[in-house]
PDB file of C-alpha atoms in Angstrom:
ATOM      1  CA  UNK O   1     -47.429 -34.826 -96.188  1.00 88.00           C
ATOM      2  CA  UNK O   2     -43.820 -35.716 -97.080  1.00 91.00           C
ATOM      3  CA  UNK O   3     -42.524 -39.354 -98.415  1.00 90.00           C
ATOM      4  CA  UNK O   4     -39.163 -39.956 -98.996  1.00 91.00           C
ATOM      5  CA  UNK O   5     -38.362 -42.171-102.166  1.00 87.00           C
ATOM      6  CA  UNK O   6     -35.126 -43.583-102.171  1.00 87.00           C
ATOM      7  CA  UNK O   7     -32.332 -43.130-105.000  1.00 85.00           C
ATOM      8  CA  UNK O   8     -29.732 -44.621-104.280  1.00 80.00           C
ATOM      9  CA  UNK O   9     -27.983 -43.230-107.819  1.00 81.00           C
ATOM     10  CA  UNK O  10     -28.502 -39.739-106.164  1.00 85.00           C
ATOM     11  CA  UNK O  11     -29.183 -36.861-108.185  1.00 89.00           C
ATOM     12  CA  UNK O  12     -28.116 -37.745-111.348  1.00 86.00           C
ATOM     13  CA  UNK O  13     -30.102 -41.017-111.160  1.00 86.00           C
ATOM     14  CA  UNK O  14     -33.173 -38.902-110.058  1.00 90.00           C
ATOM     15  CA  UNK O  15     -33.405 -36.909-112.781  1.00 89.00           C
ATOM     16  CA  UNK O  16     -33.209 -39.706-115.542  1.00 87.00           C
ATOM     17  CA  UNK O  17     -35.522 -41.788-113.360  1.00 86.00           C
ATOM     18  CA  UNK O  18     -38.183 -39.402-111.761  1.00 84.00           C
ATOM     19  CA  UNK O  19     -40.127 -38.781-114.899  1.00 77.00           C
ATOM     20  CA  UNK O  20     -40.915 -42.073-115.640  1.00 80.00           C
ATOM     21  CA  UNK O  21     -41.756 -42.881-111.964  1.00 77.00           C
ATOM     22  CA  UNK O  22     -44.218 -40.119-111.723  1.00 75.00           C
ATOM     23  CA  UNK O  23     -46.733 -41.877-114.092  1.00 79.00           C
ATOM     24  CA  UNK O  24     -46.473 -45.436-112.623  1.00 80.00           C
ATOM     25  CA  UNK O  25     -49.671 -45.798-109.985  1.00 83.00           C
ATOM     26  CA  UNK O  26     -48.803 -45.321-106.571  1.00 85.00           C
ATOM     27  CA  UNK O  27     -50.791 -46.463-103.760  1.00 88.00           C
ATOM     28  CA  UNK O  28     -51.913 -43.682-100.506  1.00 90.00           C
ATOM     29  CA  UNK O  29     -49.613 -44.591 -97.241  1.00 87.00           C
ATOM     30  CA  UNK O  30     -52.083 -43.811 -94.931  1.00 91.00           C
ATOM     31  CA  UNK O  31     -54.913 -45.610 -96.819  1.00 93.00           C
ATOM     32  CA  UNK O  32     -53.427 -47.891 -99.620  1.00 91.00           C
ATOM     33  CA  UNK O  33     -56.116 -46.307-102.128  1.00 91.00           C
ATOM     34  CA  UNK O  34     -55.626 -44.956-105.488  1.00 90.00           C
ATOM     35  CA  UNK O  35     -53.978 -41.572-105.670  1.00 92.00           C
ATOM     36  CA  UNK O  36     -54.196 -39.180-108.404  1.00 91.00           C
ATOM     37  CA  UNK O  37     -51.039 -36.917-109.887  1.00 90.00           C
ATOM     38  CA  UNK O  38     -50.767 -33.634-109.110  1.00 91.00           C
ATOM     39  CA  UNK O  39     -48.509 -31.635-110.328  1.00 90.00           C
ATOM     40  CA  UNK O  40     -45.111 -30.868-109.495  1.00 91.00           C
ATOM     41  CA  UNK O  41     -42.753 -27.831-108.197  1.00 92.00           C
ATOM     42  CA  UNK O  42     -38.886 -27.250-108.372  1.00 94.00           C
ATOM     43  CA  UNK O  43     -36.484 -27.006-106.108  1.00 94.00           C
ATOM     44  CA  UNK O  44     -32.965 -25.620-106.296  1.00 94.00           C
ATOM     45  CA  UNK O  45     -30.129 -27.684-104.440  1.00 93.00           C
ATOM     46  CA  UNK O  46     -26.683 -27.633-103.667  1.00 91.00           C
ATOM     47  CA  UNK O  47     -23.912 -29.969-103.672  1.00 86.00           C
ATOM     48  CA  UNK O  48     -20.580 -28.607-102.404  1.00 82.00           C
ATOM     49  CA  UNK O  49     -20.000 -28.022-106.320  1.00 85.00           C
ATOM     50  CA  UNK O  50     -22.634 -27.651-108.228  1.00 87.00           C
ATOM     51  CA  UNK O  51     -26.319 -26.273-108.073  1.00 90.00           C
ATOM     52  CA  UNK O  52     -29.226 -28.649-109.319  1.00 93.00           C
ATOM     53  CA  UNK O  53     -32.728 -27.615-110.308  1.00 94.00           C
ATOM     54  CA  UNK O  54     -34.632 -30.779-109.248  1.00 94.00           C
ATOM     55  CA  UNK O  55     -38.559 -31.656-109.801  1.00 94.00           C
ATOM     56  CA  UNK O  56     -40.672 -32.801-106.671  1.00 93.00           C
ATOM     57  CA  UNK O  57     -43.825 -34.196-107.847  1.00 92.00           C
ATOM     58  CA  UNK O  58     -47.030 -34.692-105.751  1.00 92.00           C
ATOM     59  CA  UNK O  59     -49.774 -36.781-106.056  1.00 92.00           C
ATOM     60  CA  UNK O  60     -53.208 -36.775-104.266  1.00 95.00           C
ATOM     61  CA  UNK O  61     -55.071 -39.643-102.488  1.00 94.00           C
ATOM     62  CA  UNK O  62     -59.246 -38.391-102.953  1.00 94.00           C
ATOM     63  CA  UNK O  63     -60.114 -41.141-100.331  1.00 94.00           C
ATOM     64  CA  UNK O  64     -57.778 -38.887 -97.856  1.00 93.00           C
ATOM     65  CA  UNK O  65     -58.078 -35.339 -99.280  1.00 94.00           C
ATOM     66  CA  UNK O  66     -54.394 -35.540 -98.856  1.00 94.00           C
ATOM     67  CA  UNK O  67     -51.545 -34.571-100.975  1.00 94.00           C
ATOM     68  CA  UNK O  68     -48.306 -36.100-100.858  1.00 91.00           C
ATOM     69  CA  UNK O  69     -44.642 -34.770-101.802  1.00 92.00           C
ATOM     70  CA  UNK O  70     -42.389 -37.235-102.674  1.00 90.00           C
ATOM     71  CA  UNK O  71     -38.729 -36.327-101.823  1.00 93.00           C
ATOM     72  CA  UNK O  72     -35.555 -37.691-102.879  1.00 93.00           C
ATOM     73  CA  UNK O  73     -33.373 -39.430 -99.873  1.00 93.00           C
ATOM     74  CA  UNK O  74     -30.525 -37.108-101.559  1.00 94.00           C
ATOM     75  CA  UNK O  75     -32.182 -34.616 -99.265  1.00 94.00           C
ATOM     76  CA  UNK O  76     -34.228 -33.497 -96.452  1.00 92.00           C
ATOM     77  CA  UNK O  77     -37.350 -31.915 -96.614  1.00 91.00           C
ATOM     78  CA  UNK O  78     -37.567 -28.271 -97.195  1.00 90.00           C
ATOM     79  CA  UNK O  79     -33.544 -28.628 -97.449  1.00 90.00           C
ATOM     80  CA  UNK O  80     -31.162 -26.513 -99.815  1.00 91.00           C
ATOM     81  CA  UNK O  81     -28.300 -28.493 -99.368  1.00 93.00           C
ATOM     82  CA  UNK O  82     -27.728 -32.309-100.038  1.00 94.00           C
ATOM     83  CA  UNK O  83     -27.687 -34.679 -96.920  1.00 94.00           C
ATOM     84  CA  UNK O  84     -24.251 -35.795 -97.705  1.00 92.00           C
ATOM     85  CA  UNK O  85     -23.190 -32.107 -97.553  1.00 91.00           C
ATOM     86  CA  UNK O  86     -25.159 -31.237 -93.734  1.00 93.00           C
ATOM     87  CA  UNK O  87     -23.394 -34.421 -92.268  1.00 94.00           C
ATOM     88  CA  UNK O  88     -19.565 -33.707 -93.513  1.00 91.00           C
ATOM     89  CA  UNK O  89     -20.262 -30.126 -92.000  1.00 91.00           C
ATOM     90  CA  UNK O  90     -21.646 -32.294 -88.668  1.00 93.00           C
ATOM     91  CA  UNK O  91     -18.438 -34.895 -89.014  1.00 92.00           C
ATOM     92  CA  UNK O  92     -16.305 -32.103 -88.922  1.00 90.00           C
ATOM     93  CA  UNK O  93     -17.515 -30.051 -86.060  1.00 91.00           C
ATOM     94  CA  UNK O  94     -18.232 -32.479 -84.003  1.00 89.00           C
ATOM     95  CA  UNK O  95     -15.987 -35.781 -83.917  1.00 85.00           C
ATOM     96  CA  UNK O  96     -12.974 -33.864 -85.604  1.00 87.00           C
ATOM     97  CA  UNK O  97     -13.614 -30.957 -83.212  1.00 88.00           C
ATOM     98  CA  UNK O  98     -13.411 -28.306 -86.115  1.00 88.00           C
ATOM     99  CA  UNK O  99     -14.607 -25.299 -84.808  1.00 88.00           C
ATOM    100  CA  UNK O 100     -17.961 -23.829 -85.606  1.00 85.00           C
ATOM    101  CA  UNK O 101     -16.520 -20.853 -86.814  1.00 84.00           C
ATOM    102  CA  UNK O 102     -14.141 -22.565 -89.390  1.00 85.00           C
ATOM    103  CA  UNK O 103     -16.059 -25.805 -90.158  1.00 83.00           C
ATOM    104  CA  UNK O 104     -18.564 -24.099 -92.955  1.00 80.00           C
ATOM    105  CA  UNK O 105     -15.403 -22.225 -93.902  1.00 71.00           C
ATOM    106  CA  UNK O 106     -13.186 -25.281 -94.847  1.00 66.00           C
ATOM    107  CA  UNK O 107     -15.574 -26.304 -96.953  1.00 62.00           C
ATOM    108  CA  UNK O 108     -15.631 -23.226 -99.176  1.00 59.00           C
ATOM    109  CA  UNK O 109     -13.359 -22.979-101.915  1.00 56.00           C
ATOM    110  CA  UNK O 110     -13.490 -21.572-105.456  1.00 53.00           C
ATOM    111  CA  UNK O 111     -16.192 -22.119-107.163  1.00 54.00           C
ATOM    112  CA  UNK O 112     -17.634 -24.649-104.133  1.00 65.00           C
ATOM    113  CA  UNK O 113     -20.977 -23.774-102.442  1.00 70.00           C
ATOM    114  CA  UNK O 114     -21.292 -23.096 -99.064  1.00 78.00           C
ATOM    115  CA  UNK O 115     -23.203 -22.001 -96.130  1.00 86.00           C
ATOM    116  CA  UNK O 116     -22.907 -18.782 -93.580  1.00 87.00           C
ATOM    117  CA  UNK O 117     -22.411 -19.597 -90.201  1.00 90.00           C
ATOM    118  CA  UNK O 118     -25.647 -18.382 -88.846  1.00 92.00           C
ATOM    119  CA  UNK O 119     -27.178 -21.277 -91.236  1.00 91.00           C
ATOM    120  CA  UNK O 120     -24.855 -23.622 -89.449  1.00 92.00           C
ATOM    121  CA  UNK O 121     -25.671 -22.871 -86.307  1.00 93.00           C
ATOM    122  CA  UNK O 122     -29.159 -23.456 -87.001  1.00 94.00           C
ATOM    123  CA  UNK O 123     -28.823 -26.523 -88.251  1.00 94.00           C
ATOM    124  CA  UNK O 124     -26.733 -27.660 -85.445  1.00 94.00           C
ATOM    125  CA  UNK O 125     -29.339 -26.795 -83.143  1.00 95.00           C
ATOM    126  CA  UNK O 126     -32.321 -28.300 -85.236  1.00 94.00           C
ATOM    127  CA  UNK O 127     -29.938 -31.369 -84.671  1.00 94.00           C
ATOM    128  CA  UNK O 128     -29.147 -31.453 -80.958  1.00 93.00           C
ATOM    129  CA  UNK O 129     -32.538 -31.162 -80.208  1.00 93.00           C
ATOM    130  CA  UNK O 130     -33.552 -34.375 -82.160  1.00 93.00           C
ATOM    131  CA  UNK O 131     -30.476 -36.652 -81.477  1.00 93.00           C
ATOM    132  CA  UNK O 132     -32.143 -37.415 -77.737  1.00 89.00           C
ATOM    133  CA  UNK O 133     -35.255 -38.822 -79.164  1.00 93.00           C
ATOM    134  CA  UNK O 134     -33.337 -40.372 -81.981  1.00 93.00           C
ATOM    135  CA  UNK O 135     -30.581 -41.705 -80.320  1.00 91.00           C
ATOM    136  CA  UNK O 136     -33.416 -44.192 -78.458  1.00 90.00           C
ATOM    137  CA  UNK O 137     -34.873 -45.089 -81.525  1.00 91.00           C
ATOM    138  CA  UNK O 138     -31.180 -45.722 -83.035  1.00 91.00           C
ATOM    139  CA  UNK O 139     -29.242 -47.558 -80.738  1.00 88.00           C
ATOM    140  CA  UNK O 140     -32.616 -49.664 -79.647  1.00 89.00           C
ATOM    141  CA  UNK O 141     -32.791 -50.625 -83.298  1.00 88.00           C
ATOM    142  CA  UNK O 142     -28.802 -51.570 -82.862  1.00 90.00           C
ATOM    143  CA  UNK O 143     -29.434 -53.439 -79.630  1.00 87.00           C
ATOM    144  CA  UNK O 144     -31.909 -55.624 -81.123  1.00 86.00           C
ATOM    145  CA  UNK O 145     -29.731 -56.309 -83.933  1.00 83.00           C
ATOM    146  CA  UNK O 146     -26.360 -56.647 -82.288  1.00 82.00           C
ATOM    147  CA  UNK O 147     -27.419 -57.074 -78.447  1.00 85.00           C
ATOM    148  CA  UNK O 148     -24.035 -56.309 -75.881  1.00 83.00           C
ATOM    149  CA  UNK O 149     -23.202 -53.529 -78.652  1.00 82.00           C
ATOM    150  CA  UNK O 150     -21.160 -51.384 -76.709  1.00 83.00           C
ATOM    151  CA  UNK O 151     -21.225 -47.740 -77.334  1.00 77.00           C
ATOM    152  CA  UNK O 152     -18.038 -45.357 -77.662  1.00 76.00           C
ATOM    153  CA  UNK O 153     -17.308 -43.126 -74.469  1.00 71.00           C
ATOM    154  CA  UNK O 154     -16.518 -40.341 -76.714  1.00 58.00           C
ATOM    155  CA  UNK O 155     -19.953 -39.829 -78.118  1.00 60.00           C
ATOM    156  CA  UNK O 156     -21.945 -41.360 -75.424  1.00 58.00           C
ATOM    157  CA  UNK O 157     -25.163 -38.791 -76.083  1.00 69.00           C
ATOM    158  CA  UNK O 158     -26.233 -36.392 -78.255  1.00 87.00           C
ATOM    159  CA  UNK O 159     -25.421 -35.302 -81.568  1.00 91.00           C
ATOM    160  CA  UNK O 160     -21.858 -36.955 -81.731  1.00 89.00           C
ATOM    161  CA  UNK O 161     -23.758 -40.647 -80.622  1.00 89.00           C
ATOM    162  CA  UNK O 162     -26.177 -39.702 -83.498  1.00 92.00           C
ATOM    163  CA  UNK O 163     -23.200 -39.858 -86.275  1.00 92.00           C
ATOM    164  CA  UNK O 164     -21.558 -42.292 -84.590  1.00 90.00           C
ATOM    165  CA  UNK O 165     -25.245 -44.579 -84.840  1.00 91.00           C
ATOM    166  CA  UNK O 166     -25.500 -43.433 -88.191  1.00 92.00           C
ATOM    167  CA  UNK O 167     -22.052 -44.505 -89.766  1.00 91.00           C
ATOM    168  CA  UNK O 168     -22.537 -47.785 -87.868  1.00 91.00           C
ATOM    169  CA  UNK O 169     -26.219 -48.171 -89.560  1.00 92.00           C
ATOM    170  CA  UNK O 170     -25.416 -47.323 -92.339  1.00 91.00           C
ATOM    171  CA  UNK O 171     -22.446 -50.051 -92.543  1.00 89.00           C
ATOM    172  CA  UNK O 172     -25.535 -52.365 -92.099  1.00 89.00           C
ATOM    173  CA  UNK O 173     -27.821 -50.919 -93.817  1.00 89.00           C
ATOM    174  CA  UNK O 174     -29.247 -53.718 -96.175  1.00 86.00           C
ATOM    175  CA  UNK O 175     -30.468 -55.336 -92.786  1.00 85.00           C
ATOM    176  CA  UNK O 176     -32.814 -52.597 -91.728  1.00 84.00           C
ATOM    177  CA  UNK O 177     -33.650 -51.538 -95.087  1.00 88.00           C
ATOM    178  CA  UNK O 178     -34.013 -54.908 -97.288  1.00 87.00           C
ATOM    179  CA  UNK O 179     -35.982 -53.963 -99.914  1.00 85.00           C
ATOM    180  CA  UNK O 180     -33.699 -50.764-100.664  1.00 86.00           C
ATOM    181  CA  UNK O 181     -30.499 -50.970-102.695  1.00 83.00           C
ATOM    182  CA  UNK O 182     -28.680 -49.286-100.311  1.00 82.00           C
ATOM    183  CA  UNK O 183     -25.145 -49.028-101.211  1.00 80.00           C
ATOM    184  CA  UNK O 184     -24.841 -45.547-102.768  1.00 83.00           C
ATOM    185  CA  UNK O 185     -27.053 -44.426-100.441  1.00 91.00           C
ATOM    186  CA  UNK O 186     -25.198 -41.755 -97.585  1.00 92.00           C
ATOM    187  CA  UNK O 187     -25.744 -41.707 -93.544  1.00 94.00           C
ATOM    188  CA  UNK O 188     -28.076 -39.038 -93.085  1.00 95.00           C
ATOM    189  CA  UNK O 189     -29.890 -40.709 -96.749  1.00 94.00           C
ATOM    190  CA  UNK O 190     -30.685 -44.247 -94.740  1.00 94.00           C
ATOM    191  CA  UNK O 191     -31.485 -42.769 -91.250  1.00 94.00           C
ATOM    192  CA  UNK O 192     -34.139 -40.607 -92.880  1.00 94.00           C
ATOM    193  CA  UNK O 193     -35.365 -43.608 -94.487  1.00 92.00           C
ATOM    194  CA  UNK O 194     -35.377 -45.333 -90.719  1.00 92.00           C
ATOM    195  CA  UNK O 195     -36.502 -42.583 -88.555  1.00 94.00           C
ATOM    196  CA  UNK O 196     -40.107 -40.822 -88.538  1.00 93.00           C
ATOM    197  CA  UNK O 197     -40.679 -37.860 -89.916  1.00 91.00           C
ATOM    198  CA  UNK O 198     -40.589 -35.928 -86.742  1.00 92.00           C
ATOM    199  CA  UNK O 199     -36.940 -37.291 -86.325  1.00 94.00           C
ATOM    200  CA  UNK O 200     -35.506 -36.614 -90.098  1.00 94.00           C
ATOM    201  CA  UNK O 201     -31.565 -35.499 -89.814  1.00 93.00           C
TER     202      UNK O 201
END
């Protein structure tokens, strides 16, 4: 099972502060008992500059027989890349109409990471087929908290209403997420952080 921990310092913050973390007790999420440590495994990730070998530590709840991985809100689960990364590539091929061709190519540049078009396309398609069920859980959420929003024609479904939600919760985001300092935090960072884990962006 995956939990994301927020940091809202990203990266840099995680890696000064995840050590310490790790030892502090931590209660199970499905259960609320004790949970033991259990180890931990690294993970290589990109930014558009740099590479970053990052620890993900797990711990185990006995009550459960269930082990946890706690992931960083920097990115998603089982993700390369950083979320701030996936959702310029997203911006850009679908509100500024790049196309998908050139949009993981204007982001390349020497000695900057990035990723083949194939890859791309895949995510793209991992995220048109969640926008629909997130888009309800998004712009319900936005409804209840600003009732008579009205939504943009040019994005009226799909992925392009799932940035457009996103940008506008995350300009907000201290009201659906008051317990998290939010401010450094990045779009795709707070709607994981929102959305179940069969929705993550």
């Amino acid at each position: 099972m995956t939990i994301i921990l927020p940091f809202p310092g990203g990266v840099t913050a995680y890696l000064i502060e995840i050590a310490g973390w790790y030892w502090k007790e931590c209660c199970c999420p499905l259960c609320q008992g004790g949970t033991h440590r259990q180890g931990k495994y690294l993970r290589c990730v990109y930014s558009e500059t740099e590479c970053f070998v990052i620890p993900i530590f797990r711990r185990y709840c006995p009550h459960c027989r269930v082990s946890f991985s706690f992931i960083p809100s920097f990115i998603k689960p089982y993700a390369r890349f950083f979320n701030s990364y996936r959702h310029g590539l997203f911006e850009r091929h679908l509100l500024q109409k790049t196309s998908l061709k050139q949009t993981p190519a204007q982001s390349a540049g020497p000695g900057l990471n990035s990723v083949s078009i194939t890859t791309f396309r895949r995510w793209l398609k991992r995220l048109k087929d969640t926008a629909t069920k997130a888009n309800i859980q998004l712009v319900g959420q936005l409804l209840g908290f600003q009732p008579g929003l009205i939504l943009p024609k040019t994005t009226s479904s799909g992925p392009g209403l799932l940035l457009w939600a996103g940008k506008l919760i995350h300009s907000i985001a201290s009201a659906f997420l008051p317990d998290v300092p939010v401010e450094s935090l990045g779009v795709f960072d707070v709607l994981n952080l929102i959305l179940p884990a069969d929705l993550w962006v």
